[in-house]
Amino acid sequence: MNSSAASQHEISEEVLKNAQFIQAVRDQVATVVVGQDEVVERLLISLFTGGHILLQGVPGLAKTLLVSVLSKSIDLDFSRIQFTIDLLPSDILGSQILDQKTNEFVTRTGPIFTNLLLADEINRAAPKVQGALLEAMQERKVTIGNETFPLPAPFLVIATQNPVEQAGTFELPEAQLDRFMLCHRLDYPDPSEEREVLKRNMALGIRREDRGAVVNTEFDVMQQQPVGTADDLVACMQAVNDIHVSDTFVEHVIEVINRTRNHPNIELGCSPRAGIALVKASRARALIQGRNYVIPEDLFVLAEDVILHRIRLNYEALADGLTGQGVLQDMLRDLGATPSLVGRED
């Protein structure tokens, strides 16, 4: 066996080993969350590539439960911040407070010092709070007073936005949306999944506490035993970095990104970050699918999550009733994508 073949064999064994860990995590998540396979895949892609993710969906789709069970499955720290109009940057980052006993200032770090941070309804906070979080996401460090603290590794922000209630919110500008590697839209469960959710909820039961009883929730019955460790996560991150990307695939990515910049219906096209994100996400999806190489399907399936939040239609397109999703789908079909790969219409 020559060195090239040996290298390929080693990578294949690594992919197989990591695939077992990935499936164990997905199985553990499935014991608590019904369906949502697509968003679980997107979260794993973000985790394996260190790219932050924005989830768009109405309340009640188990986003908090999903991130919580994912963190427990890999034994990672998890924090959740509910963004509101009166939130201050120090509520996220931390602050210095005066110790009454020593009469000295001491540093109290904020909830951002965690592995998985759920920034719930990020568009409800003031721009200065959004800016503080996004700056920390970019630099992976936080300055409190005169001291700078590195954020833990891994560090992943999962932000959410409610697409329905927009009153009193502060929409993220394009430059800040660009900081999120993926933006994924969550759907309602289908009837069979909804039926399973109801059955599981009815079976939760109650537990005795003090002189009364408390109704159990999904958080109470969640498995606390992790199915993997941070070392398994690091192995997956390394394996993603070893996934083969052909020159042809890179040319396809460049073609897609350039088309967004020259399309007659698009006013603002993708930044170079989009191309980088598309390659990274495709490599991670290849690993999750049990491959050590990317294929065009990875690009087509992930294009909406990577590109849609980075483009803005022009006035004429909006006046004609076009949507960014429709324009992108047409663009991908022109490049050879089948309808089943480019998702649904608005």
Short mmCIF file of C-alpha atoms in Angstrom, two decimals:
data_model
loop_
_atom_site.label_atom_id
_atom_site.label_comp_id
_atom_site.label_asym_id
_atom_site.label_seq_id
_atom_site.Cartn_x
_atom_site.Cartn_y
_atom_site.Cartn_z
CA MET A 1 0.00 0.00 0.00
CA ASN A 2 1.45 3.37 -0.95
CA SER A 3 1.48 6.33 1.43
CA SER A 4 -1.53 7.97 -0.21
CA ALA A 5 -3.66 4.84 0.11
CA ALA A 6 -2.51 4.38 3.71
CA SER A 7 -3.53 7.93 4.53
CA GLN A 8 -6.94 7.36 2.94
CA HIS A 9 -7.37 4.16 5.00
CA GLU A 10 -6.50 5.97 8.24
CA ILE A 11 -9.01 8.71 7.49
CA SER A 12 -11.75 6.15 6.75
CA GLU A 13 -11.20 4.43 10.11
CA GLU A 14 -11.30 7.80 11.84
CA VAL A 15 -14.54 8.68 10.09
CA LEU A 16 -16.06 5.36 11.22
CA LYS A 17 -15.00 5.91 14.84
CA ASN A 18 -16.35 9.46 14.86
CA ALA A 19 -19.57 8.33 13.18
CA GLN A 20 -20.27 6.06 16.18
CA PHE A 21 -19.85 8.99 18.57
CA ILE A 22 -22.05 11.23 16.42
CA GLN A 23 -24.79 8.59 16.24
CA ALA A 24 -24.63 8.10 20.03
CA VAL A 25 -25.17 11.83 20.53
CA ARG A 26 -28.06 11.88 18.07
CA ASP A 27 -29.66 8.86 19.78
CA GLN A 28 -29.36 10.53 23.19
CA VAL A 29 -30.94 13.74 21.86
CA ALA A 30 -33.75 11.68 20.29
CA THR A 31 -34.66 10.22 23.70
CA VAL A 32 -35.85 13.69 24.73
CA VAL A 33 -36.52 15.69 21.55
CA VAL A 34 -38.87 14.29 18.91
CA GLY A 35 -37.82 14.87 15.28
CA GLN A 36 -35.69 17.98 14.63
CA ASP A 37 -33.04 15.78 12.95
CA GLU A 38 -32.11 18.60 10.60
CA VAL A 39 -31.47 21.15 13.34
CA VAL A 40 -29.49 18.57 15.34
CA GLU A 41 -27.28 18.10 12.29
CA ARG A 42 -26.84 21.87 11.97
CA LEU A 43 -25.89 22.17 15.65
CA LEU A 44 -23.30 19.42 15.26
CA ILE A 45 -21.93 21.17 12.16
CA SER A 46 -21.57 24.37 14.19
CA LEU A 47 -19.95 22.54 17.08
CA PHE A 48 -17.45 20.70 14.87
CA THR A 49 -16.43 23.86 13.00
CA GLY A 50 -16.64 26.46 15.80
CA GLY A 51 -19.15 28.49 13.79
CA HIS A 52 -21.99 30.20 15.64
CA ILE A 53 -25.59 29.51 14.63
CA LEU A 54 -28.80 31.55 14.55
CA LEU A 55 -32.09 29.65 14.88
CA GLN A 56 -35.30 31.23 13.62
CA GLY A 57 -38.54 29.75 14.87
CA VAL A 58 -41.59 30.46 16.96
CA PRO A 59 -41.47 29.69 20.71
CA GLY A 60 -42.26 26.15 21.83
CA LEU A 61 -40.13 24.19 19.37
CA ALA A 62 -37.89 22.75 22.12
CA LYS A 63 -34.85 24.87 21.31
CA THR A 64 -33.72 25.17 24.94
CA LEU A 65 -34.36 21.48 25.58
CA LEU A 66 -32.42 20.56 22.46
CA VAL A 67 -29.31 22.57 23.38
CA SER A 68 -29.50 21.39 26.98
CA VAL A 69 -29.57 17.69 26.08
CA LEU A 70 -26.81 18.22 23.52
CA SER A 71 -24.56 19.77 26.17
CA LYS A 72 -25.22 16.91 28.60
CA SER A 73 -24.55 14.33 25.89
CA ILE A 74 -20.97 15.60 25.47
CA ASP A 75 -20.50 16.78 29.07
CA LEU A 76 -20.22 20.47 28.12
CA ASP A 77 -21.21 23.50 30.19
CA PHE A 78 -24.43 25.21 29.13
CA SER A 79 -25.92 28.64 29.90
CA ARG A 80 -29.07 30.37 28.68
CA ILE A 81 -29.64 34.12 28.56
CA GLN A 82 -33.10 35.56 27.88
CA PHE A 83 -32.46 38.77 25.96
CA THR A 84 -34.66 41.71 26.98
CA ILE A 85 -34.64 45.45 26.41
CA ASP A 86 -33.23 46.20 29.89
CA LEU A 87 -30.29 43.77 29.59
CA LEU A 88 -26.83 45.34 29.98
CA PRO A 89 -23.52 44.17 28.46
CA SER A 90 -22.25 43.48 31.99
CA ASP A 91 -25.15 41.04 32.51
CA ILE A 92 -23.57 38.89 29.80
CA LEU A 93 -19.86 39.56 30.07
CA GLY A 94 -19.42 40.15 33.80
CA SER A 95 -18.34 43.11 35.88
CA GLN A 96 -16.15 44.31 38.72
CA ILE A 97 -17.79 44.72 42.11
CA LEU A 98 -16.51 46.17 45.37
CA ASP A 99 -15.75 43.59 48.05
CA GLN A 100 -16.99 45.16 51.29
CA LYS A 101 -14.59 43.10 53.42
CA THR A 102 -11.36 43.86 51.55
CA ASN A 103 -12.48 47.19 50.05
CA GLU A 104 -11.11 46.01 46.71
CA PHE A 105 -12.75 45.43 43.36
CA VAL A 106 -13.15 41.78 42.36
CA THR A 107 -14.14 40.41 38.95
CA ARG A 108 -17.33 38.40 38.53
CA THR A 109 -17.45 36.71 35.15
CA GLY A 110 -20.80 36.53 33.36
CA PRO A 111 -22.77 33.64 31.84
CA ILE A 112 -20.89 33.97 28.56
CA PHE A 113 -18.10 31.92 30.14
CA THR A 114 -19.50 28.57 29.12
CA ASN A 115 -19.23 26.06 26.29
CA LEU A 116 -22.72 26.31 24.80
CA LEU A 117 -24.51 29.66 25.19
CA LEU A 118 -28.17 29.92 24.21
CA ALA A 119 -28.85 33.60 23.45
CA ASP A 120 -32.63 33.46 23.45
CA GLU A 121 -34.42 36.10 21.31
CA ILE A 122 -31.25 38.07 20.64
CA ASN A 123 -33.19 40.73 18.70
CA ARG A 124 -34.99 41.87 21.88
CA ALA A 125 -31.79 43.34 23.38
CA ALA A 126 -30.44 46.83 22.67
CA PRO A 127 -27.78 47.12 19.92
CA LYS A 128 -24.98 47.75 22.47
CA VAL A 129 -25.76 44.39 24.11
CA GLN A 130 -25.92 42.61 20.77
CA GLY A 131 -22.62 44.28 19.84
CA ALA A 132 -20.94 43.12 23.06
CA LEU A 133 -21.98 39.52 22.44
CA LEU A 134 -21.01 39.56 18.77
CA GLU A 135 -17.62 41.09 19.57
CA ALA A 136 -16.95 38.32 22.07
CA MET A 137 -18.06 35.73 19.49
CA GLN A 138 -15.57 37.15 17.01
CA GLU A 139 -12.58 37.64 19.32
CA ARG A 140 -13.27 34.74 21.72
CA LYS A 141 -12.20 36.87 24.65
CA VAL A 142 -13.82 39.33 27.04
CA THR A 143 -12.42 42.45 28.69
CA ILE A 144 -13.74 43.30 32.16
CA GLY A 145 -12.23 46.43 33.63
CA ASN A 146 -8.54 46.31 32.72
CA GLU A 147 -8.37 42.53 32.50
CA THR A 148 -8.90 40.34 29.44
CA PHE A 149 -10.23 36.81 29.85
CA PRO A 150 -10.23 34.12 27.13
CA LEU A 151 -13.51 32.32 26.59
CA PRO A 152 -13.59 28.54 27.16
CA ALA A 153 -12.99 26.07 24.36
CA PRO A 154 -15.21 24.96 22.85
CA PHE A 155 -17.35 28.09 22.79
CA LEU A 156 -20.49 28.16 20.69
CA VAL A 157 -23.33 30.71 20.61
CA ILE A 158 -26.74 29.43 19.60
CA ALA A 159 -28.89 32.56 19.17
CA THR A 160 -32.62 32.50 18.51
CA GLN A 161 -35.05 34.90 16.86
CA ASN A 162 -38.84 34.76 16.85
CA PRO A 163 -39.87 35.60 13.25
CA VAL A 164 -43.44 36.55 14.23
CA GLU A 165 -43.35 39.12 17.05
CA GLN A 166 -41.19 41.99 15.77
CA ALA A 167 -42.66 44.88 17.82
CA GLY A 168 -40.05 46.47 20.10
CA THR A 169 -37.18 44.44 18.68
CA PHE A 170 -33.82 45.47 17.22
CA GLU A 171 -33.19 43.62 13.98
CA LEU A 172 -29.61 42.47 13.55
CA PRO A 173 -27.90 44.40 10.72
CA GLU A 174 -26.31 42.48 7.84
CA ALA A 175 -22.77 43.01 9.19
CA GLN A 176 -23.74 41.27 12.44
CA LEU A 177 -25.75 38.52 10.74
CA ASP A 178 -22.59 37.76 8.75
CA ARG A 179 -20.91 36.70 12.03
CA PHE A 180 -23.22 33.68 12.22
CA MET A 181 -21.94 30.81 10.13
CA LEU A 182 -25.42 29.31 9.82
CA CYS A 183 -28.97 30.63 10.10
CA HIS A 184 -31.46 27.78 10.29
CA ARG A 185 -35.24 28.07 10.22
CA LEU A 186 -37.16 25.61 12.37
CA ASP A 187 -40.45 24.11 11.25
CA TYR A 188 -43.39 22.85 13.26
CA PRO A 189 -43.35 19.06 13.81
CA ASP A 190 -45.38 16.99 11.37
CA PRO A 191 -48.51 15.20 12.67
CA SER A 192 -46.70 11.94 13.48
CA GLU A 193 -44.02 13.81 15.44
CA GLU A 194 -46.67 15.91 17.19
CA ARG A 195 -48.46 12.69 18.20
CA GLU A 196 -45.22 11.31 19.70
CA VAL A 197 -44.62 14.60 21.56
CA LEU A 198 -48.07 14.39 23.14
CA LYS A 199 -47.64 10.73 24.10
CA ARG A 200 -44.28 11.38 25.74
CA ASN A 201 -45.66 14.39 27.58
CA MET A 202 -48.61 12.41 28.92
CA ALA A 203 -46.22 9.74 30.22
CA LEU A 204 -43.99 12.13 32.21
CA GLY A 205 -45.96 11.69 35.44
CA ILE A 206 -45.38 13.47 38.73
CA ARG A 207 -42.93 13.21 41.61
CA ARG A 208 -43.39 13.70 45.33
CA GLU A 209 -41.74 16.78 46.76
CA ASP A 210 -42.09 18.14 50.30
CA ARG A 211 -45.75 17.77 51.26
CA GLY A 212 -47.02 17.82 47.69
CA ALA A 213 -46.02 16.80 44.20
CA VAL A 214 -44.55 18.39 41.09
CA VAL A 215 -45.43 17.61 37.48
CA ASN A 216 -42.35 16.32 35.66
CA THR A 217 -41.04 18.04 32.55
CA GLU A 218 -38.76 16.80 29.78
CA PHE A 219 -35.82 18.37 31.66
CA ASP A 220 -36.56 16.13 34.67
CA VAL A 221 -36.38 12.87 32.68
CA MET A 222 -33.33 13.84 30.63
CA GLN A 223 -30.41 11.40 30.74
CA GLN A 224 -27.59 12.98 32.73
CA GLN A 225 -24.94 10.46 31.65
CA PRO A 226 -22.84 11.75 28.72
CA VAL A 227 -22.25 9.46 25.73
CA GLY A 228 -18.99 11.17 24.80
CA THR A 229 -16.34 13.53 26.06
CA ALA A 230 -14.63 16.71 24.97
CA ASP A 231 -11.88 14.48 23.54
CA ASP A 232 -14.43 12.88 21.21
CA LEU A 233 -15.48 16.36 20.13
CA VAL A 234 -11.87 17.35 19.45
CA ALA A 235 -11.42 14.17 17.39
CA CYS A 236 -14.44 15.14 15.27
CA MET A 237 -13.08 18.67 14.81
CA GLN A 238 -9.78 17.21 13.61
CA ALA A 239 -11.57 14.74 11.32
CA VAL A 240 -13.56 17.60 9.76
CA ASN A 241 -10.29 19.36 9.08
CA ASP A 242 -9.06 16.22 7.26
CA ILE A 243 -12.14 15.89 5.00
CA HIS A 244 -11.04 16.05 1.36
CA VAL A 245 -12.27 19.03 -0.68
CA SER A 246 -11.63 18.83 -4.42
CA ASP A 247 -10.67 21.79 -6.57
CA THR A 248 -13.92 21.29 -8.49
CA PHE A 249 -15.94 21.67 -5.29
CA VAL A 250 -14.09 24.89 -4.45
CA GLU A 251 -14.91 26.23 -7.92
CA HIS A 252 -18.61 25.41 -7.35
CA VAL A 253 -18.55 27.36 -4.09
CA ILE A 254 -16.92 30.35 -5.78
CA GLU A 255 -19.52 30.19 -8.56
CA VAL A 256 -22.42 30.26 -6.07
CA ILE A 257 -20.96 33.13 -4.06
CA ASN A 258 -20.19 35.18 -7.18
CA ARG A 259 -23.71 34.69 -8.52
CA THR A 260 -25.14 36.28 -5.36
CA ARG A 261 -22.94 39.34 -6.03
CA ASN A 262 -24.02 39.71 -9.66
CA HIS A 263 -27.65 38.58 -9.56
CA PRO A 264 -30.10 41.17 -10.97
CA ASN A 265 -32.49 40.70 -8.02
CA ILE A 266 -29.88 40.93 -5.24
CA GLU A 267 -28.74 44.28 -3.84
CA LEU A 268 -26.25 42.89 -1.29
CA GLY A 269 -24.37 39.69 -2.11
CA CYS A 270 -22.33 37.36 0.08
CA SER A 271 -19.08 38.31 1.79
CA PRO A 272 -15.99 36.05 1.61
CA ARG A 273 -17.09 34.67 4.99
CA ALA A 274 -19.94 32.91 3.19
CA GLY A 275 -17.59 30.90 0.98
CA ILE A 276 -15.44 29.93 3.95
CA ALA A 277 -18.55 28.93 5.91
CA LEU A 278 -19.90 26.89 3.00
CA VAL A 279 -16.71 24.84 2.74
CA LYS A 280 -16.42 24.36 6.52
CA ALA A 281 -20.07 23.34 6.90
CA SER A 282 -19.85 20.98 3.92
CA ARG A 283 -16.84 19.21 5.44
CA ALA A 284 -18.66 18.78 8.75
CA ARG A 285 -21.78 17.45 7.00
CA ALA A 286 -19.63 14.99 5.07
CA LEU A 287 -18.27 13.61 8.37
CA ILE A 288 -21.76 13.42 9.88
CA GLN A 289 -22.92 11.53 6.77
CA GLY A 290 -19.98 9.10 7.15
CA ARG A 291 -17.85 10.35 4.26
CA ASN A 292 -14.26 11.62 4.14
CA TYR A 293 -14.95 13.83 1.11
CA VAL A 294 -17.49 16.49 0.19
CA ILE A 295 -19.99 16.19 -2.66
CA PRO A 296 -22.18 18.79 -4.43
CA GLU A 297 -25.15 17.64 -2.32
CA ASP A 298 -23.45 19.12 0.78
CA LEU A 299 -23.24 22.50 -0.92
CA PHE A 300 -26.84 22.48 -2.15
CA VAL A 301 -28.33 21.28 1.15
CA LEU A 302 -26.43 23.85 3.23
CA ALA A 303 -26.62 26.81 0.83
CA GLU A 304 -29.84 28.21 2.30
CA ASP A 305 -28.52 28.16 5.88
CA VAL A 306 -25.21 29.74 4.86
CA ILE A 307 -26.32 32.25 2.22
CA LEU A 308 -29.89 33.39 2.85
CA HIS A 309 -29.16 35.61 5.89
CA ARG A 310 -26.23 37.21 4.04
CA ILE A 311 -28.08 38.53 0.98
CA ARG A 312 -30.60 41.34 0.54
CA LEU A 313 -32.97 41.65 -2.40
CA ASN A 314 -33.24 44.96 -4.25
CA TYR A 315 -36.36 47.13 -4.32
CA GLU A 316 -37.55 45.89 -7.72
CA ALA A 317 -37.41 42.25 -6.62
CA LEU A 318 -39.34 42.99 -3.42
CA ALA A 319 -41.92 45.00 -5.39
CA ASP A 320 -42.40 41.97 -7.66
CA GLY A 321 -43.07 39.80 -4.61
CA LEU A 322 -39.87 37.75 -4.84
CA THR A 323 -38.28 36.22 -1.76
CA GLY A 324 -34.63 35.58 -0.99
CA GLN A 325 -35.41 31.90 -0.61
CA GLY A 326 -37.05 31.71 -4.03
CA VAL A 327 -34.22 33.58 -5.74
CA LEU A 328 -31.63 31.31 -4.10
CA GLN A 329 -33.52 28.16 -5.03
CA ASP A 330 -33.71 29.27 -8.68
CA MET A 331 -29.97 29.99 -8.60
CA LEU A 332 -29.14 26.55 -7.22
CA ARG A 333 -31.39 24.80 -9.74
CA ASP A 334 -29.52 26.61 -12.52
CA LEU A 335 -26.34 25.06 -11.09
CA GLY A 336 -27.79 21.55 -11.21
CA ALA A 337 -29.47 21.09 -7.82
CA THR A 338 -32.57 18.91 -7.77
CA PRO A 339 -35.75 20.30 -6.09
CA SER A 340 -35.43 17.78 -3.23
CA LEU A 341 -32.04 19.24 -2.25
CA VAL A 342 -32.80 22.96 -2.20
CA GLY A 343 -35.66 22.93 0.28
CA ARG A 344 -39.12 24.33 0.42
CA GLU A 345 -40.69 27.50 -0.92
CA ASP A 346 -41.91 30.25 1.39
#
